[in-house]
mmCIF file of C-alpha atoms and ligand atoms in Angstrom:
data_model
loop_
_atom_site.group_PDB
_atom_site.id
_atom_site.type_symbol
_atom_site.label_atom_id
_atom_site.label_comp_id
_atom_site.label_asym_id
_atom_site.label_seq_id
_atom_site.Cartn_x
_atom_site.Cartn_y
_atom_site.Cartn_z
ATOM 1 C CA UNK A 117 56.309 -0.609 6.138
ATOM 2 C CA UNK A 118 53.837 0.757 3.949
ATOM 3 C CA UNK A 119 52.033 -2.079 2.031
ATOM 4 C CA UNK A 120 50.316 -1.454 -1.286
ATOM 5 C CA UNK A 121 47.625 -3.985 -1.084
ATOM 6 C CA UNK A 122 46.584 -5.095 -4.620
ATOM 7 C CA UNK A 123 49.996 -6.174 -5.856
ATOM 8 C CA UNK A 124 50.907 -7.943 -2.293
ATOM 9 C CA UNK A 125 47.642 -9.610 -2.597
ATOM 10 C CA UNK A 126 48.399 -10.894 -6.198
ATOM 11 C CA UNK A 127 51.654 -11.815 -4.962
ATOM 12 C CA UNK A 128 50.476 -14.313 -2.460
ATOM 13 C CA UNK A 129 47.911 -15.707 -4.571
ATOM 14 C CA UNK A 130 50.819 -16.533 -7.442
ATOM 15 C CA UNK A 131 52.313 -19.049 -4.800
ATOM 16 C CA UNK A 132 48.748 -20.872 -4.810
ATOM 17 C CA UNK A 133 48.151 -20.434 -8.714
ATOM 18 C CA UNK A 134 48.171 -24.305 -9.636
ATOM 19 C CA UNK A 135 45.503 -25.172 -7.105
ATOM 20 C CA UNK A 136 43.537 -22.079 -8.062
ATOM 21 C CA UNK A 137 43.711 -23.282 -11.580
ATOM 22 C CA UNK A 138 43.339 -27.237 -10.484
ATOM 23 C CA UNK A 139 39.811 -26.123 -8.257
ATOM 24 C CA UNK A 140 38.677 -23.779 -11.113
ATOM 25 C CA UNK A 141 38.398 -21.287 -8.395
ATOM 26 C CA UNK A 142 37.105 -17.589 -9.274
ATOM 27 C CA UNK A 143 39.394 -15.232 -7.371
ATOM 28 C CA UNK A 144 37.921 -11.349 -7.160
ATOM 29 C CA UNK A 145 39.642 -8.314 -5.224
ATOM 30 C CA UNK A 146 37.282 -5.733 -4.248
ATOM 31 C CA UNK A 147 39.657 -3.195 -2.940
ATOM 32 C CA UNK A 148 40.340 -0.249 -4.268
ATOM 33 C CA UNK A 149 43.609 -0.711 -6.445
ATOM 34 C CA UNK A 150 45.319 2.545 -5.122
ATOM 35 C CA UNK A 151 45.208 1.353 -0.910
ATOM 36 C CA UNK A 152 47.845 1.224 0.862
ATOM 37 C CA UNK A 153 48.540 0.792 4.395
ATOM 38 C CA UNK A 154 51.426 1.251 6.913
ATOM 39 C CA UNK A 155 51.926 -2.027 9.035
ATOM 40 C CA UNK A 156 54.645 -4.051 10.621
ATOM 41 C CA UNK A 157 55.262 -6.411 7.466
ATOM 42 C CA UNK A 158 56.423 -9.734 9.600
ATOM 43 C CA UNK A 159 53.082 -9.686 11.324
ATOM 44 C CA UNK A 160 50.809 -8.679 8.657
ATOM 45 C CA UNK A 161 52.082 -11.163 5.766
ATOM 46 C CA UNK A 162 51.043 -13.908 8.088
ATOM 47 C CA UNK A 163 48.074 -12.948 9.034
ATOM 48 C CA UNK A 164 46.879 -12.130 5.155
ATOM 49 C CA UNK A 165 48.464 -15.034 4.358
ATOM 50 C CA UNK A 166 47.207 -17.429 6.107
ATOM 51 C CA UNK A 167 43.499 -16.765 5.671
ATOM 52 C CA UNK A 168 43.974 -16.851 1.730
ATOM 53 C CA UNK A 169 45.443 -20.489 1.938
ATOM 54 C CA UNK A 170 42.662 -21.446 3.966
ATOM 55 C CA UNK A 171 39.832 -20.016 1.967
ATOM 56 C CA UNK A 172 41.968 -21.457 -1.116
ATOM 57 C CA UNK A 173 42.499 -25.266 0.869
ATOM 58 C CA UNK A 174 38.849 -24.964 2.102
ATOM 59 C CA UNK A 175 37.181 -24.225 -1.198
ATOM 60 C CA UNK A 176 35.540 -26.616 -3.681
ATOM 61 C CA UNK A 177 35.705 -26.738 -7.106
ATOM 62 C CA UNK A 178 34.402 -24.112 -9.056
ATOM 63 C CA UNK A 179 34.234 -21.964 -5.476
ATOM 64 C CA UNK A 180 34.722 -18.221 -5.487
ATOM 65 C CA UNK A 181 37.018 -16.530 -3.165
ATOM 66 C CA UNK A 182 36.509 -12.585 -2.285
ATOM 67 C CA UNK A 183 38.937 -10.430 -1.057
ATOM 68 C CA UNK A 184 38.323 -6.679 -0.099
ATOM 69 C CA UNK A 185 40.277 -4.176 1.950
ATOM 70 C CA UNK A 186 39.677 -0.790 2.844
ATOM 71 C CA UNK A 187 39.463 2.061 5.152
ATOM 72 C CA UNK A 188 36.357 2.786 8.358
ATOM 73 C CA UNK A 189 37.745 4.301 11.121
ATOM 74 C CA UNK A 190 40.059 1.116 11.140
ATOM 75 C CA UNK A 191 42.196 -0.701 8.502
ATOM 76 C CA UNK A 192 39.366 -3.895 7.415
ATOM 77 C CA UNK A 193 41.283 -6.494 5.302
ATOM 78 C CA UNK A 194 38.073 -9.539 4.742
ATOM 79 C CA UNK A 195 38.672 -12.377 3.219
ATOM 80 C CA UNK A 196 35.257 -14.987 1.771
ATOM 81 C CA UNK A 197 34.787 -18.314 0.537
ATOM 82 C CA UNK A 198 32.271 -20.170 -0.494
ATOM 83 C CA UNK A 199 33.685 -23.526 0.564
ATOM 84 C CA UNK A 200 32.942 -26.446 3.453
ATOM 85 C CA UNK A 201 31.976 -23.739 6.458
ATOM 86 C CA UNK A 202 32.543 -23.960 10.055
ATOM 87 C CA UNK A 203 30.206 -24.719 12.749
ATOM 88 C CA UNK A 204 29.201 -22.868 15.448
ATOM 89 C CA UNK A 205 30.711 -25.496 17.849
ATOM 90 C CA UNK A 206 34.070 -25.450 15.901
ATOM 91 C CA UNK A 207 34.444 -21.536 15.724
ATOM 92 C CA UNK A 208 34.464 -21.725 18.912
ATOM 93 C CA UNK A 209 37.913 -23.205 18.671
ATOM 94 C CA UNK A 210 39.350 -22.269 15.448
ATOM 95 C CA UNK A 211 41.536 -20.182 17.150
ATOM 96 C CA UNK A 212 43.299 -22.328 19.224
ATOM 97 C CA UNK A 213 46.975 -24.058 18.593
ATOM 98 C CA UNK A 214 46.696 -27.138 16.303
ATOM 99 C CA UNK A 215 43.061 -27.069 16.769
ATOM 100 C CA UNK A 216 41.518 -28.747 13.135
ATOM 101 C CA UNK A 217 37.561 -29.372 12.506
ATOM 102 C CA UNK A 218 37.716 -33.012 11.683
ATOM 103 C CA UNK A 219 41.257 -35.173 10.448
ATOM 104 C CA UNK A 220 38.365 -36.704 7.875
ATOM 105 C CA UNK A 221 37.838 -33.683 5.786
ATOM 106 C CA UNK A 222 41.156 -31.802 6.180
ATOM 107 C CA UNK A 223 43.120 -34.911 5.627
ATOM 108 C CA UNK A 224 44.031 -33.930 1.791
ATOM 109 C CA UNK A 225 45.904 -30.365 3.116
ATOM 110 C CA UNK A 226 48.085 -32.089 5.537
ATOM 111 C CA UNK A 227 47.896 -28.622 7.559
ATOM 112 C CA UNK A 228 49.412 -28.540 11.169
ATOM 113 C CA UNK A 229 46.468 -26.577 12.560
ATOM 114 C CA UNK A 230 48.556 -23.576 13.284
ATOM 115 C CA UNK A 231 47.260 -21.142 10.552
ATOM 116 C CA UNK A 232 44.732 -19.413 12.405
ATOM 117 C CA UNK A 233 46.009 -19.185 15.870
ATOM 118 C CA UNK A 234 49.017 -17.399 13.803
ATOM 119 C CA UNK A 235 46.579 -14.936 12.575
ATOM 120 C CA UNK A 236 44.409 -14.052 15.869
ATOM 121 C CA UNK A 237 47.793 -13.727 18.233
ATOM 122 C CA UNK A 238 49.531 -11.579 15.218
ATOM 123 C CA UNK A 239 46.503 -9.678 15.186
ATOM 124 C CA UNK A 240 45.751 -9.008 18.959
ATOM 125 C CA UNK A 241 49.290 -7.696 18.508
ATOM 126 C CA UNK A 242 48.755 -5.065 16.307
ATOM 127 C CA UNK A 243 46.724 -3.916 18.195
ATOM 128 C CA UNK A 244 43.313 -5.582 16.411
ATOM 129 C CA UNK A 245 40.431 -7.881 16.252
ATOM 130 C CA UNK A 246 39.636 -10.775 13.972
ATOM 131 C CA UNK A 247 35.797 -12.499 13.295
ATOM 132 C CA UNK A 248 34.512 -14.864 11.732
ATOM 133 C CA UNK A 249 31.228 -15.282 10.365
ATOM 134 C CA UNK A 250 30.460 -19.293 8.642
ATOM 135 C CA UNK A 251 27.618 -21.698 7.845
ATOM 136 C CA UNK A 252 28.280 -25.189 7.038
ATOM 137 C CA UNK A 253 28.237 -26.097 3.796
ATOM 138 C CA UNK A 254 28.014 -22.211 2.591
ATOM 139 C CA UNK A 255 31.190 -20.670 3.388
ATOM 140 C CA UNK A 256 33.434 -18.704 5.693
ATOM 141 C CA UNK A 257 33.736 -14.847 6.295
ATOM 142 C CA UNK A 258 36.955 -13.715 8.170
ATOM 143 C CA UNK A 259 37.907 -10.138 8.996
ATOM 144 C CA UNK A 260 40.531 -8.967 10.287
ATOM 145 C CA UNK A 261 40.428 -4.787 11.743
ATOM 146 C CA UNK A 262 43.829 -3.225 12.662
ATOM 147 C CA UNK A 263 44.308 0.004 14.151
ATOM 148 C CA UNK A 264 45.568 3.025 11.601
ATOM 149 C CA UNK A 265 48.357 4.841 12.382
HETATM 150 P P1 ATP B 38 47.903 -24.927 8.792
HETATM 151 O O1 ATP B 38 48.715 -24.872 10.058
HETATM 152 O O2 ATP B 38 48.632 -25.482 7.635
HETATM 153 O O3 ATP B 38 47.246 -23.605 8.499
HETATM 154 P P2 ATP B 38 45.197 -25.765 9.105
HETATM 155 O O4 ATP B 38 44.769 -25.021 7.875
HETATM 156 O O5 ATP B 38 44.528 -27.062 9.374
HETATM 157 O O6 ATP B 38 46.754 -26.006 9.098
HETATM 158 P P3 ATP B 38 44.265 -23.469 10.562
HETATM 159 O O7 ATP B 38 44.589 -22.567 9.426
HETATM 160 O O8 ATP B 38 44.563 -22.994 11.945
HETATM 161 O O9 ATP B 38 44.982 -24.860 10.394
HETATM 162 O O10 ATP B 38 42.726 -23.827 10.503
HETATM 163 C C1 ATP B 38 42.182 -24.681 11.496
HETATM 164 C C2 ATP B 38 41.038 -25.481 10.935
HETATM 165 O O11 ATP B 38 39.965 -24.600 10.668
HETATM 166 C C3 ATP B 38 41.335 -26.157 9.608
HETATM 167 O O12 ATP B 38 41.897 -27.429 9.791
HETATM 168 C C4 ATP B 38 39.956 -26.254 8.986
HETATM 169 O O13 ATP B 38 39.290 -27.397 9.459
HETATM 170 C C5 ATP B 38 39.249 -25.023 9.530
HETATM 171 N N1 ATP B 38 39.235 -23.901 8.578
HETATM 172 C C6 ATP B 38 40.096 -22.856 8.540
HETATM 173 N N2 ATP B 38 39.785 -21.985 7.572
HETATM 174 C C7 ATP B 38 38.687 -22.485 6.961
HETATM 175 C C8 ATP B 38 37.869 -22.052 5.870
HETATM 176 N N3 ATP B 38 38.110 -20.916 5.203
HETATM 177 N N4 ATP B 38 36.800 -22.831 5.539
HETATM 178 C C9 ATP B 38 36.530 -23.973 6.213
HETATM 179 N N5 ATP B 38 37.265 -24.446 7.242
HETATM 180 C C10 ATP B 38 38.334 -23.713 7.615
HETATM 181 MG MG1 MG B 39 45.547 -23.067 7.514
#
């Protein structure tokens, strides 16, 4: 399917709007508002998904969230917070099934530590890589590349 990124972006943010509003988070979409790209939907809506409720769930108040998407010689789709970060150690496991940082400071979201292992397997099958790039304390980077048709 051919997804038209602003308004499926805005769409998925709508389901989070009351913690949004309850954090006082500042949202911004960098993308250009014409893009669209050609995907397999049930794979892709995960994967976008699930890295905006975890910049949202990961954020503090008054955090800002950026989103941008666009074109190289791939499909880029990057998603940044300036919330709790990652370490080093812990990237190294994000990943993985049911894998959370610390059952202390994710407590609150009640998550099932499935998110992100959703996203890299979904990715790796279309054909794509995902990175991440996170301090402690300053925030979290992920991108996501697919392959263009
Ligand atoms: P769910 O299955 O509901 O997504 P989850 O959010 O705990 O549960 P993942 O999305 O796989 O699971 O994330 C795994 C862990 O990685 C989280 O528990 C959290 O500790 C950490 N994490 C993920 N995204 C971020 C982020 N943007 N900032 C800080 N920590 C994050
Ligand atoms: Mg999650």
């Amino acid at each position: 399917q051919e997804v038209s990124l602003h308004p499926f972006v805005q769409e998925i943010l709508r389901s989070y709007r009351k913690t949004i509003k309850d954090k006082h988070l500042t949202i911004e979409i960098l993308g250009d508002e014409t893009i669209t790209y050609v995907t397999k939907y049930e794979l892709f809506y995960p994967i976008v998904k699930n890295l905006i409720e975890n910049a949202i769930q990961y954020s503090q108040i008054d955090g800002t969230i950026t989103i941008d998407f666009g074109f190289t010689d791939m499909f880029y789709f990057i998603v940044n917070d300036s919330g709790i970060g990652i370490s080093l150690e812990d990237q190294e496991r994000i990943f993985e099934r049911f894998y959370r940082v610390d059952k202390a400071r994710s407590r609150h979201s009640g998550g099932t530590g499935l998110g992100l292992s959703i996203v890299h397997n979904y990715t790796e099958l279309l054909g794509g890589t995902v990175m991440i790039d996170s301090h402690l304390g300053l925030g979290s980077t992920f991108t996501v590349r697919l392959p263009i048709k």
